[in-house]
Amino acid sequence: MAAISSIAPAAAPQAPPAHDQKGGRAAVEFGAAVTHQDLVREKLRVDPAALADKMRSTQRAKLADPREQRMAQDKAEYRETQRKGRYVDIEA
């Protein structure tokens, strides 16, 4: 028999993880393309204080609008007329 040499197979090269983002920063900050996941993450990020302030300013604008005041007044009058017609007093 022939002598067997002590050659071992080479190990496979170690590749870095595909989605390795250090520091939690998006790939865009490193010059990579924007992924759909990054876009969704940015879209869902909401500042609650800014959102509440926006809602308050919208409500204030509606209350200051004369058309909205007139609409509220008309709705109140309509509800009053509907309530008046429901009950009828009958005397025999």
CSV table of C-alpha atoms in Angstrom, one decimal:
chain,number,residue,atom,x,y,z
A,1,MET,CA,0.0,0.0,0.0
A,2,ALA,CA,1.0,3.5,-0.6
A,3,ALA,CA,1.7,5.9,2.2
A,4,ILE,CA,-1.1,8.2,3.2
A,5,SER,CA,-0.2,11.8,3.6
A,6,SER,CA,-1.5,13.9,6.4
A,7,ILE,CA,-3.4,16.5,4.3
A,8,ALA,CA,-6.5,17.9,6.0
A,9,PRO,CA,-9.3,19.5,4.0
A,10,ALA,CA,-9.5,23.3,4.1
A,11,ALA,CA,-12.3,24.9,6.1
A,12,ALA,CA,-14.9,26.9,4.4
A,13,PRO,CA,-14.4,30.7,4.6
A,14,GLN,CA,-16.4,32.5,7.2
A,15,ALA,CA,-18.7,35.1,5.6
A,16,PRO,CA,-20.0,38.0,7.7
A,17,PRO,CA,-23.8,38.0,8.5
A,18,ALA,CA,-25.9,39.4,5.7
A,19,HIS,CA,-27.8,42.0,7.9
A,20,ASP,CA,-25.0,43.0,10.3
A,21,GLN,CA,-25.8,46.6,11.2
A,22,LYS,CA,-23.7,47.9,14.0
A,23,GLY,CA,-25.2,50.5,16.4
A,24,GLY,CA,-28.7,49.9,15.1
A,25,ARG,CA,-28.2,52.4,12.2
A,26,ALA,CA,-29.9,51.9,8.9
A,27,ALA,CA,-28.0,50.7,5.9
A,28,VAL,CA,-28.8,54.0,4.2
A,29,GLU,CA,-26.4,55.7,6.6
A,30,PHE,CA,-23.6,53.5,5.2
A,31,GLY,CA,-24.4,54.3,1.6
A,32,ALA,CA,-26.5,51.2,0.9
A,33,ALA,CA,-29.8,51.1,-0.9
A,34,VAL,CA,-33.0,51.7,1.1
A,35,THR,CA,-34.8,48.4,1.8
A,36,HIS,CA,-38.6,48.0,2.2
A,37,GLN,CA,-38.1,47.1,5.8
A,38,ASP,CA,-36.2,50.3,6.5
A,39,LEU,CA,-38.9,52.4,4.8
A,40,VAL,CA,-41.7,50.7,6.9
A,41,ARG,CA,-39.7,51.1,10.1
A,42,GLU,CA,-39.2,54.9,9.4
A,43,LYS,CA,-42.9,55.3,8.4
A,44,LEU,CA,-44.1,53.6,11.6
A,45,ARG,CA,-41.8,55.8,13.8
A,46,VAL,CA,-44.1,58.4,15.4
A,47,ASP,CA,-43.4,61.1,18.0
A,48,PRO,CA,-46.5,60.9,20.3
A,49,ALA,CA,-46.1,64.5,21.5
A,50,ALA,CA,-46.0,65.9,18.0
A,51,LEU,CA,-49.0,63.8,17.0
A,52,ALA,CA,-51.0,65.0,20.0
A,53,ASP,CA,-50.0,68.6,19.3
A,54,LYS,CA,-51.1,68.2,15.7
A,55,MET,CA,-54.5,66.9,16.8
A,56,ARG,CA,-55.0,69.7,19.2
A,57,SER,CA,-54.2,72.3,16.6
A,58,THR,CA,-56.6,70.7,14.2
A,59,GLN,CA,-59.4,70.8,16.8
A,60,ARG,CA,-58.6,74.4,17.6
A,61,ALA,CA,-58.8,75.3,13.9
A,62,LYS,CA,-62.1,73.5,13.5
A,63,LEU,CA,-63.6,75.3,16.5
A,64,ALA,CA,-62.4,78.7,15.2
A,65,ASP,CA,-63.9,78.0,11.7
A,66,PRO,CA,-67.3,79.8,11.4
A,67,ARG,CA,-68.5,77.1,9.0
A,68,GLU,CA,-67.9,74.4,11.7
A,69,GLN,CA,-69.7,76.6,14.3
A,70,ARG,CA,-72.6,76.9,12.0
A,71,MET,CA,-72.7,73.2,11.3
A,72,ALA,CA,-72.7,72.4,15.0
A,73,GLN,CA,-75.5,74.9,15.6
A,74,ASP,CA,-77.5,73.4,12.8
A,75,LYS,CA,-77.0,69.8,14.1
A,76,ALA,CA,-78.1,71.0,17.6
A,77,GLU,CA,-81.3,72.6,16.1
A,78,TYR,CA,-82.0,69.5,14.1
A,79,ARG,CA,-81.7,67.2,17.2
A,80,GLU,CA,-84.0,69.5,19.1
A,81,THR,CA,-86.7,69.4,16.4
A,82,GLN,CA,-86.4,65.6,16.3
A,83,ARG,CA,-86.8,65.3,20.0
A,84,LYS,CA,-89.8,67.7,20.1
A,85,GLY,CA,-91.7,65.6,17.5
A,86,ARG,CA,-91.4,62.3,19.3
A,87,TYR,CA,-93.7,62.8,22.2
A,88,VAL,CA,-97.3,63.9,21.7
A,89,ASP,CA,-99.6,64.9,24.5
A,90,ILE,CA,-103.1,63.8,23.9
A,91,GLU,CA,-106.0,64.9,26.1
A,92,ALA,CA,-109.4,63.1,25.8
